[in-house]
mmCIF file of C-alpha atoms in Angstrom:
data_model
loop_
_atom_site.group_PDB
_atom_site.id
_atom_site.type_symbol
_atom_site.label_atom_id
_atom_site.label_comp_id
_atom_site.label_asym_id
_atom_site.label_seq_id
_atom_site.Cartn_x
_atom_site.Cartn_y
_atom_site.Cartn_z
ATOM 1 C CA UNK A 1 -13.666 -21.653 -45.705
ATOM 2 C CA UNK A 2 -16.367 -22.937 -43.344
ATOM 3 C CA UNK A 3 -17.212 -26.524 -43.957
ATOM 4 C CA UNK A 4 -20.443 -27.029 -42.180
ATOM 5 C CA UNK A 5 -23.560 -24.925 -43.717
ATOM 6 C CA UNK A 6 -24.592 -22.251 -41.613
ATOM 7 C CA UNK A 7 -27.822 -20.195 -41.131
ATOM 8 C CA UNK A 8 -25.710 -16.876 -40.866
ATOM 9 C CA UNK A 9 -22.478 -15.930 -41.969
ATOM 10 C CA UNK A 10 -20.774 -12.418 -41.723
ATOM 11 C CA UNK A 11 -17.497 -11.545 -43.342
ATOM 12 C CA UNK A 12 -15.911 -8.112 -42.662
ATOM 13 C CA UNK A 13 -12.592 -6.407 -43.779
ATOM 14 C CA UNK A 14 -10.794 -4.724 -41.461
ATOM 15 C CA UNK A 15 -7.936 -2.030 -42.116
ATOM 16 C CA UNK A 16 -5.229 -1.315 -38.644
ATOM 17 C CA UNK A 17 -4.730 2.257 -40.232
ATOM 18 C CA UNK A 18 -4.149 3.594 -36.773
ATOM 19 C CA UNK A 19 -1.647 1.602 -34.883
ATOM 20 C CA UNK A 20 0.592 0.267 -37.422
ATOM 21 C CA UNK A 21 3.006 2.057 -40.630
ATOM 22 C CA UNK A 22 1.696 2.218 -44.070
ATOM 23 C CA UNK A 23 4.695 -0.623 -44.833
ATOM 24 C CA UNK A 24 3.163 -2.805 -42.168
ATOM 25 C CA UNK A 25 -0.965 -2.557 -43.268
ATOM 26 C CA UNK A 26 -2.122 -6.041 -44.129
ATOM 27 C CA UNK A 27 -5.614 -7.529 -44.530
ATOM 28 C CA UNK A 28 -7.596 -8.792 -41.747
ATOM 29 C CA UNK A 29 -10.824 -11.020 -42.719
ATOM 30 C CA UNK A 30 -13.094 -12.392 -39.764
ATOM 31 C CA UNK A 31 -15.694 -14.935 -40.952
ATOM 32 C CA UNK A 32 -18.034 -15.861 -38.183
ATOM 33 C CA UNK A 33 -20.889 -18.736 -37.989
ATOM 34 C CA UNK A 34 -23.517 -19.200 -35.610
ATOM 35 C CA UNK A 35 -24.996 -23.030 -35.439
ATOM 36 C CA UNK A 36 -28.563 -22.782 -34.241
ATOM 37 C CA UNK A 37 -31.087 -24.991 -33.786
ATOM 38 C CA UNK A 38 -34.357 -24.910 -31.607
ATOM 39 C CA UNK A 39 -31.768 -24.781 -28.520
ATOM 40 C CA UNK A 40 -28.240 -23.381 -28.141
ATOM 41 C CA UNK A 41 -25.228 -25.690 -28.777
ATOM 42 C CA UNK A 42 -22.413 -23.774 -29.930
ATOM 43 C CA UNK A 43 -20.751 -21.184 -31.354
ATOM 44 C CA UNK A 44 -17.458 -20.717 -33.545
ATOM 45 C CA UNK A 45 -15.926 -17.930 -34.592
ATOM 46 C CA UNK A 46 -12.776 -18.457 -37.035
ATOM 47 C CA UNK A 47 -10.701 -15.898 -38.288
ATOM 48 C CA UNK A 48 -7.832 -15.671 -41.027
ATOM 49 C CA UNK A 49 -5.226 -13.534 -41.208
ATOM 50 C CA UNK A 50 -3.170 -12.657 -43.954
ATOM 51 C CA UNK A 51 0.690 -11.969 -42.624
ATOM 52 C CA UNK A 52 2.539 -11.657 -45.487
ATOM 53 C CA UNK A 53 1.045 -10.599 -48.834
ATOM 54 C CA UNK A 54 4.004 -11.916 -50.981
ATOM 55 C CA UNK A 55 3.453 -15.380 -49.280
ATOM 56 C CA UNK A 56 0.396 -17.316 -49.646
ATOM 57 C CA UNK A 57 0.300 -18.543 -45.904
ATOM 58 C CA UNK A 58 -2.723 -18.477 -43.964
ATOM 59 C CA UNK A 59 -2.453 -18.745 -39.993
ATOM 60 C CA UNK A 60 -5.977 -19.721 -38.749
ATOM 61 C CA UNK A 61 -7.096 -19.084 -34.997
ATOM 62 C CA UNK A 62 -10.143 -20.889 -33.535
ATOM 63 C CA UNK A 63 -11.984 -20.150 -30.726
ATOM 64 C CA UNK A 64 -14.946 -22.029 -30.003
ATOM 65 C CA UNK A 65 -17.020 -21.977 -26.914
ATOM 66 C CA UNK A 66 -19.249 -24.829 -26.086
ATOM 67 C CA UNK A 67 -22.333 -24.022 -24.227
ATOM 68 C CA UNK A 68 -23.645 -27.304 -24.442
ATOM 69 C CA UNK A 69 -26.405 -27.803 -21.604
ATOM 70 C CA UNK A 70 -28.295 -30.919 -21.200
ATOM 71 C CA UNK A 71 -32.146 -31.374 -20.405
ATOM 72 C CA UNK A 72 -32.716 -30.426 -16.618
ATOM 73 C CA UNK A 73 -29.056 -27.767 -16.349
ATOM 74 C CA UNK A 74 -29.358 -24.779 -15.546
ATOM 75 C CA UNK A 75 -28.918 -21.717 -17.606
ATOM 76 C CA UNK A 76 -26.305 -19.984 -15.664
ATOM 77 C CA UNK A 77 -23.336 -19.484 -18.130
ATOM 78 C CA UNK A 78 -21.069 -18.383 -15.676
ATOM 79 C CA UNK A 79 -21.058 -21.791 -13.818
ATOM 80 C CA UNK A 80 -18.726 -22.914 -17.158
ATOM 81 C CA UNK A 81 -16.141 -20.273 -15.731
ATOM 82 C CA UNK A 82 -13.290 -21.648 -14.019
ATOM 83 C CA UNK A 83 -13.736 -21.564 -10.554
ATOM 84 C CA UNK A 84 -10.979 -19.257 -8.406
ATOM 85 C CA UNK A 85 -12.751 -19.805 -4.974
ATOM 86 C CA UNK A 86 -13.982 -16.983 -2.933
ATOM 87 C CA UNK A 87 -11.915 -13.917 -1.693
ATOM 88 C CA UNK A 88 -13.626 -14.046 2.114
ATOM 89 C CA UNK A 89 -12.182 -12.232 5.344
ATOM 90 C CA UNK A 90 -11.472 -15.931 6.518
ATOM 91 C CA UNK A 91 -9.942 -16.890 3.539
ATOM 92 C CA UNK A 92 -7.028 -14.333 3.657
ATOM 93 C CA UNK A 93 -6.906 -14.565 7.479
ATOM 94 C CA UNK A 94 -5.764 -18.155 6.988
ATOM 95 C CA UNK A 95 -2.198 -17.109 5.339
ATOM 96 C CA UNK A 96 -0.048 -17.102 7.808
ATOM 97 C CA UNK A 97 2.154 -14.360 6.069
ATOM 98 C CA UNK A 98 -0.501 -12.169 5.041
ATOM 99 C CA UNK A 99 -2.285 -12.368 8.787
ATOM 100 C CA UNK A 100 1.496 -11.388 10.429
ATOM 101 C CA UNK A 101 1.602 -8.416 7.734
ATOM 102 C CA UNK A 102 -1.883 -6.970 8.361
ATOM 103 C CA UNK A 103 -0.821 -7.366 12.036
ATOM 104 C CA UNK A 104 2.105 -5.443 11.544
ATOM 105 C CA UNK A 105 0.641 -2.781 9.360
ATOM 106 C CA UNK A 106 -2.282 -1.935 11.911
ATOM 107 C CA UNK A 107 0.160 -1.948 14.891
ATOM 108 C CA UNK A 108 2.753 0.859 13.045
ATOM 109 C CA UNK A 109 -0.379 2.789 12.019
ATOM 110 C CA UNK A 110 -1.384 2.728 15.256
ATOM 111 C CA UNK A 111 1.813 3.952 16.636
ATOM 112 C CA UNK A 112 2.692 6.730 13.712
ATOM 113 C CA UNK A 113 -0.843 8.400 13.716
ATOM 114 C CA UNK A 114 -0.730 8.620 17.854
ATOM 115 C CA UNK A 115 2.907 10.149 17.409
ATOM 116 C CA UNK A 116 1.435 12.514 14.743
ATOM 117 C CA UNK A 117 -1.505 13.404 17.507
ATOM 118 C CA UNK A 118 0.953 13.737 20.467
ATOM 119 C CA UNK A 119 3.764 16.208 19.206
ATOM 120 C CA UNK A 120 0.924 19.090 18.672
ATOM 121 C CA UNK A 121 -0.089 18.288 21.986
ATOM 122 C CA UNK A 122 3.438 18.529 23.514
ATOM 123 C CA UNK A 123 3.869 21.691 21.240
ATOM 124 C CA UNK A 124 0.698 23.616 22.903
ATOM 125 C CA UNK A 125 0.862 22.386 26.410
ATOM 126 C CA UNK A 126 1.672 25.464 28.443
ATOM 127 C CA UNK A 127 2.835 23.584 31.546
ATOM 128 C CA UNK A 128 6.661 22.380 31.950
ATOM 129 C CA UNK A 129 5.991 19.383 29.984
ATOM 130 C CA UNK A 130 5.327 21.002 26.527
ATOM 131 C CA UNK A 131 6.568 23.984 24.450
ATOM 132 C CA UNK A 132 4.024 26.474 25.096
ATOM 133 C CA UNK A 133 4.038 27.027 21.523
ATOM 134 C CA UNK A 134 1.338 28.941 19.333
ATOM 135 C CA UNK A 135 -0.659 26.567 16.620
ATOM 136 C CA UNK A 136 1.422 29.057 14.265
ATOM 137 C CA UNK A 137 4.652 28.083 15.531
ATOM 138 C CA UNK A 138 3.544 24.490 15.465
ATOM 139 C CA UNK A 139 2.670 24.538 11.989
ATOM 140 C CA UNK A 140 5.711 26.155 11.006
ATOM 141 C CA UNK A 141 8.096 23.250 12.254
ATOM 142 C CA UNK A 142 5.952 20.522 11.068
ATOM 143 C CA UNK A 143 5.847 22.120 7.529
ATOM 144 C CA UNK A 144 9.533 22.565 7.387
ATOM 145 C CA UNK A 145 9.759 18.591 8.224
ATOM 146 C CA UNK A 146 7.306 17.877 5.561
ATOM 147 C CA UNK A 147 10.112 19.642 3.194
ATOM 148 C CA UNK A 148 12.926 17.766 4.426
ATOM 149 C CA UNK A 149 11.037 14.384 4.036
ATOM 150 C CA UNK A 150 10.043 15.191 0.247
ATOM 151 C CA UNK A 151 13.673 16.007 -0.341
ATOM 152 C CA UNK A 152 14.884 12.755 0.790
ATOM 153 C CA UNK A 153 12.148 10.181 0.806
ATOM 154 C CA UNK A 154 12.225 8.396 -2.872
ATOM 155 C CA UNK A 155 16.441 8.430 -3.059
ATOM 156 C CA UNK A 156 16.495 7.115 0.564
ATOM 157 C CA UNK A 157 13.729 4.826 0.164
ATOM 158 C CA UNK A 158 15.508 3.177 -3.412
ATOM 159 C CA UNK A 159 18.892 3.008 -1.824
ATOM 160 C CA UNK A 160 17.940 1.160 1.230
ATOM 161 C CA UNK A 161 15.964 -1.488 -0.584
ATOM 162 C CA UNK A 162 18.716 -2.053 -2.839
ATOM 163 C CA UNK A 163 20.905 -2.864 -0.279
ATOM 164 C CA UNK A 164 19.127 -4.506 2.047
ATOM 165 C CA UNK A 165 15.799 -5.705 0.682
ATOM 166 C CA UNK A 166 12.276 -4.862 1.879
ATOM 167 C CA UNK A 167 12.460 -6.978 4.775
ATOM 168 C CA UNK A 168 14.959 -5.438 6.298
ATOM 169 C CA UNK A 169 14.184 -2.175 5.646
ATOM 170 C CA UNK A 170 10.936 -2.627 7.350
ATOM 171 C CA UNK A 171 12.869 -4.104 10.361
ATOM 172 C CA UNK A 172 15.307 -0.542 10.315
ATOM 173 C CA UNK A 173 12.346 1.751 9.812
ATOM 174 C CA UNK A 174 10.583 0.830 12.804
ATOM 175 C CA UNK A 175 14.089 0.829 14.852
ATOM 176 C CA UNK A 176 14.958 3.571 14.185
ATOM 177 C CA UNK A 177 11.463 5.363 14.497
ATOM 178 C CA UNK A 178 11.450 4.489 18.381
ATOM 179 C CA UNK A 179 14.324 6.842 19.401
ATOM 180 C CA UNK A 180 13.442 9.569 16.856
ATOM 181 C CA UNK A 181 9.816 9.459 18.747
ATOM 182 C CA UNK A 182 11.371 9.531 21.829
ATOM 183 C CA UNK A 183 13.652 12.781 20.942
ATOM 184 C CA UNK A 184 10.941 15.191 20.397
ATOM 185 C CA UNK A 185 10.199 16.122 24.150
ATOM 186 C CA UNK A 186 14.148 16.525 24.561
ATOM 187 C CA UNK A 187 13.956 20.049 22.907
ATOM 188 C CA UNK A 188 12.206 20.689 26.339
ATOM 189 C CA UNK A 189 15.818 20.772 27.641
ATOM 190 C CA UNK A 190 16.999 23.417 24.849
ATOM 191 C CA UNK A 191 17.954 26.690 25.643
ATOM 192 C CA UNK A 192 15.778 28.747 23.458
ATOM 193 C CA UNK A 193 17.557 32.240 24.452
ATOM 194 C CA UNK A 194 15.431 35.478 24.640
ATOM 195 C CA UNK A 195 12.622 34.793 22.645
ATOM 196 C CA UNK A 196 9.426 36.098 23.024
ATOM 197 C CA UNK A 197 6.572 34.208 24.827
ATOM 198 C CA UNK A 198 5.319 31.423 22.728
ATOM 199 C CA UNK A 199 7.444 31.484 20.049
ATOM 200 C CA UNK A 200 10.242 28.904 18.687
ATOM 201 C CA UNK A 201 13.602 29.736 18.647
ATOM 202 C CA UNK A 202 15.990 28.919 15.683
ATOM 203 C CA UNK A 203 17.393 25.924 17.652
ATOM 204 C CA UNK A 204 14.264 24.452 18.521
ATOM 205 C CA UNK A 205 13.003 25.074 15.235
ATOM 206 C CA UNK A 206 15.742 23.045 13.522
ATOM 207 C CA UNK A 207 16.194 20.279 15.974
ATOM 208 C CA UNK A 208 12.405 19.716 15.992
ATOM 209 C CA UNK A 209 12.440 19.556 11.870
ATOM 210 C CA UNK A 210 14.994 17.383 11.447
ATOM 211 C CA UNK A 211 13.691 14.628 14.122
ATOM 212 C CA UNK A 212 10.099 14.763 13.090
ATOM 213 C CA UNK A 213 11.150 14.685 9.469
ATOM 214 C CA UNK A 214 13.644 11.384 10.416
ATOM 215 C CA UNK A 215 10.667 9.908 11.824
ATOM 216 C CA UNK A 216 8.517 10.597 8.611
ATOM 217 C CA UNK A 217 11.012 9.473 6.354
ATOM 218 C CA UNK A 218 10.987 5.600 8.741
ATOM 219 C CA UNK A 219 7.262 5.793 8.578
ATOM 220 C CA UNK A 220 7.055 6.074 4.604
ATOM 221 C CA UNK A 221 10.034 3.833 4.013
ATOM 222 C CA UNK A 222 8.077 0.978 6.331
ATOM 223 C CA UNK A 223 4.478 1.779 4.415
ATOM 224 C CA UNK A 224 6.100 1.562 1.573
ATOM 225 C CA UNK A 225 7.480 -1.922 2.255
ATOM 226 C CA UNK A 226 5.018 -3.209 4.539
ATOM 227 C CA UNK A 227 2.475 -2.277 1.420
ATOM 228 C CA UNK A 228 4.386 -4.630 -1.286
ATOM 229 C CA UNK A 229 4.770 -7.159 1.105
ATOM 230 C CA UNK A 230 1.062 -7.563 1.605
ATOM 231 C CA UNK A 231 0.183 -7.732 -1.855
ATOM 232 C CA UNK A 232 3.482 -10.437 -2.552
ATOM 233 C CA UNK A 233 1.456 -12.636 0.600
ATOM 234 C CA UNK A 234 -1.473 -13.131 -1.139
ATOM 235 C CA UNK A 235 -1.563 -16.735 -2.752
ATOM 236 C CA UNK A 236 -4.210 -15.776 -5.478
ATOM 237 C CA UNK A 237 -3.499 -12.599 -7.424
ATOM 238 C CA UNK A 238 -7.755 -12.260 -7.708
ATOM 239 C CA UNK A 239 -7.850 -11.702 -4.012
ATOM 240 C CA UNK A 240 -5.265 -8.817 -3.345
ATOM 241 C CA UNK A 241 -8.334 -6.659 -3.979
ATOM 242 C CA UNK A 242 -10.437 -8.008 -1.186
ATOM 243 C CA UNK A 243 -7.280 -8.203 0.904
ATOM 244 C CA UNK A 244 -6.376 -4.289 0.202
ATOM 245 C CA UNK A 245 -9.915 -3.587 1.320
ATOM 246 C CA UNK A 246 -9.547 -5.651 4.670
ATOM 247 C CA UNK A 247 -6.186 -3.989 5.303
ATOM 248 C CA UNK A 248 -7.710 -0.657 4.838
ATOM 249 C CA UNK A 249 -10.734 -1.519 7.029
ATOM 250 C CA UNK A 250 -8.198 -2.278 9.715
ATOM 251 C CA UNK A 251 -6.085 0.809 9.259
ATOM 252 C CA UNK A 252 -9.377 3.274 9.758
ATOM 253 C CA UNK A 253 -10.060 1.484 13.000
ATOM 254 C CA UNK A 254 -6.543 1.887 14.350
ATOM 255 C CA UNK A 255 -6.458 5.293 12.719
ATOM 256 C CA UNK A 256 -10.185 6.754 15.047
ATOM 257 C CA UNK A 257 -8.491 5.188 18.016
ATOM 258 C CA UNK A 258 -5.348 6.527 18.277
ATOM 259 C CA UNK A 259 -6.206 10.515 18.565
ATOM 260 C CA UNK A 260 -8.033 9.386 21.567
ATOM 261 C CA UNK A 261 -5.267 6.825 23.006
ATOM 262 C CA UNK A 262 -2.735 9.924 22.095
ATOM 263 C CA UNK A 263 -4.980 12.606 23.846
ATOM 264 C CA UNK A 264 -5.635 10.182 26.820
ATOM 265 C CA UNK A 265 -1.880 9.134 27.112
ATOM 266 C CA UNK A 266 -0.180 12.433 26.800
ATOM 267 C CA UNK A 267 -2.582 14.461 29.544
ATOM 268 C CA UNK A 268 -2.253 11.598 31.744
ATOM 269 C CA UNK A 269 1.456 11.516 31.935
ATOM 270 C CA UNK A 270 2.281 15.426 32.050
ATOM 271 C CA UNK A 271 -0.306 15.920 34.619
ATOM 272 C CA UNK A 272 0.290 12.686 36.796
ATOM 273 C CA UNK A 273 1.692 13.332 40.616
ATOM 274 C CA UNK A 274 4.133 10.428 39.948
ATOM 275 C CA UNK A 275 6.594 12.254 38.579
ATOM 276 C CA UNK A 276 7.407 15.807 36.766
ATOM 277 C CA UNK A 277 5.793 17.313 33.597
ATOM 278 C CA UNK A 278 8.920 16.930 31.809
ATOM 279 C CA UNK A 279 9.763 13.103 32.937
ATOM 280 C CA UNK A 280 5.702 12.666 31.770
ATOM 281 C CA UNK A 281 6.179 14.374 28.472
ATOM 282 C CA UNK A 282 9.082 11.662 28.053
ATOM 283 C CA UNK A 283 6.892 8.631 29.345
ATOM 284 C CA UNK A 284 4.130 9.565 27.014
ATOM 285 C CA UNK A 285 6.650 9.743 23.648
ATOM 286 C CA UNK A 286 8.027 6.672 25.152
ATOM 287 C CA UNK A 287 5.078 4.418 25.188
ATOM 288 C CA UNK A 288 4.997 5.265 21.088
ATOM 289 C CA UNK A 289 8.475 3.773 21.215
ATOM 290 C CA UNK A 290 8.228 0.986 22.906
ATOM 291 C CA UNK A 291 4.944 0.012 20.357
ATOM 292 C CA UNK A 292 7.455 0.685 17.487
ATOM 293 C CA UNK A 293 10.033 -1.855 19.102
ATOM 294 C CA UNK A 294 7.278 -4.297 19.255
ATOM 295 C CA UNK A 295 6.391 -4.015 15.562
ATOM 296 C CA UNK A 296 10.315 -4.515 14.509
ATOM 297 C CA UNK A 297 10.682 -7.749 16.979
ATOM 298 C CA UNK A 298 7.652 -9.008 15.632
ATOM 299 C CA UNK A 299 9.102 -8.137 12.305
ATOM 300 C CA UNK A 300 12.368 -9.809 12.655
ATOM 301 C CA UNK A 301 10.942 -13.053 13.819
ATOM 302 C CA UNK A 302 8.071 -13.523 11.556
ATOM 303 C CA UNK A 303 8.293 -16.530 9.109
ATOM 304 C CA UNK A 304 8.142 -14.281 6.325
ATOM 305 C CA UNK A 305 11.292 -14.621 4.583
ATOM 306 C CA UNK A 306 9.611 -15.656 1.148
ATOM 307 C CA UNK A 307 8.432 -11.626 1.416
ATOM 308 C CA UNK A 308 12.275 -9.980 0.789
#
């Protein structure tokens, strides 16, 4: 079967019993040869597979790896592989689509985390700019909003992307997140009726559950779309791991800054002498709404039509 005289010849027979039914088991014979002679010159493997026992037909598959080395050349075999290009931060950032998607991802991540940090501060605030609630009451409506979010997240995402596409879904999510964030401090003006101090009424509970749950739905829709668009924007599939690492690095940096920004902004707004505490709460959440609108505007005007 091998025309050249070889120094070493190995022949094995294997039956594929685990993966095929008995009536389709075929005999597999491998013959391997190595040609040496002082220096590494060539290695070859030839496989003969009998595909049909009723026919005298053999399929020959040959894989030859040429490791010929000239005198004076290095011994590094990795140089023989096809070079793809290094996945550097500079190379990833050079793509305009990837760069825009990364910036959008980081900005909205900052807005989401800041809003999530501001809601408990709003609930705990003991002046007119807050609800004066105990942590237990805050956890109650936050948990209820999570249940609301879980029930609608996947069906809503599947329906929206099928109807309008990923990019428009992303834009819609940022447009809806802005007013929903601004509606959170409106709960101050809801009449709670006769309730015990530091407890939440049913009207405020249901209102915040719905508003916060819808805001979380928008955030989930956005991050699902932008994550897929980020991976699609990378020209070389082998660079996606590095790109995701870069996006996580920026996201971690934004999540570190967001709580500081949210705390200082809310405290400064509700204690400012320029307006009443209630107006200050609206101003604080309005900053997050404004940032969401900026992300929506950039998403609409960005030249990322290919990532639909």
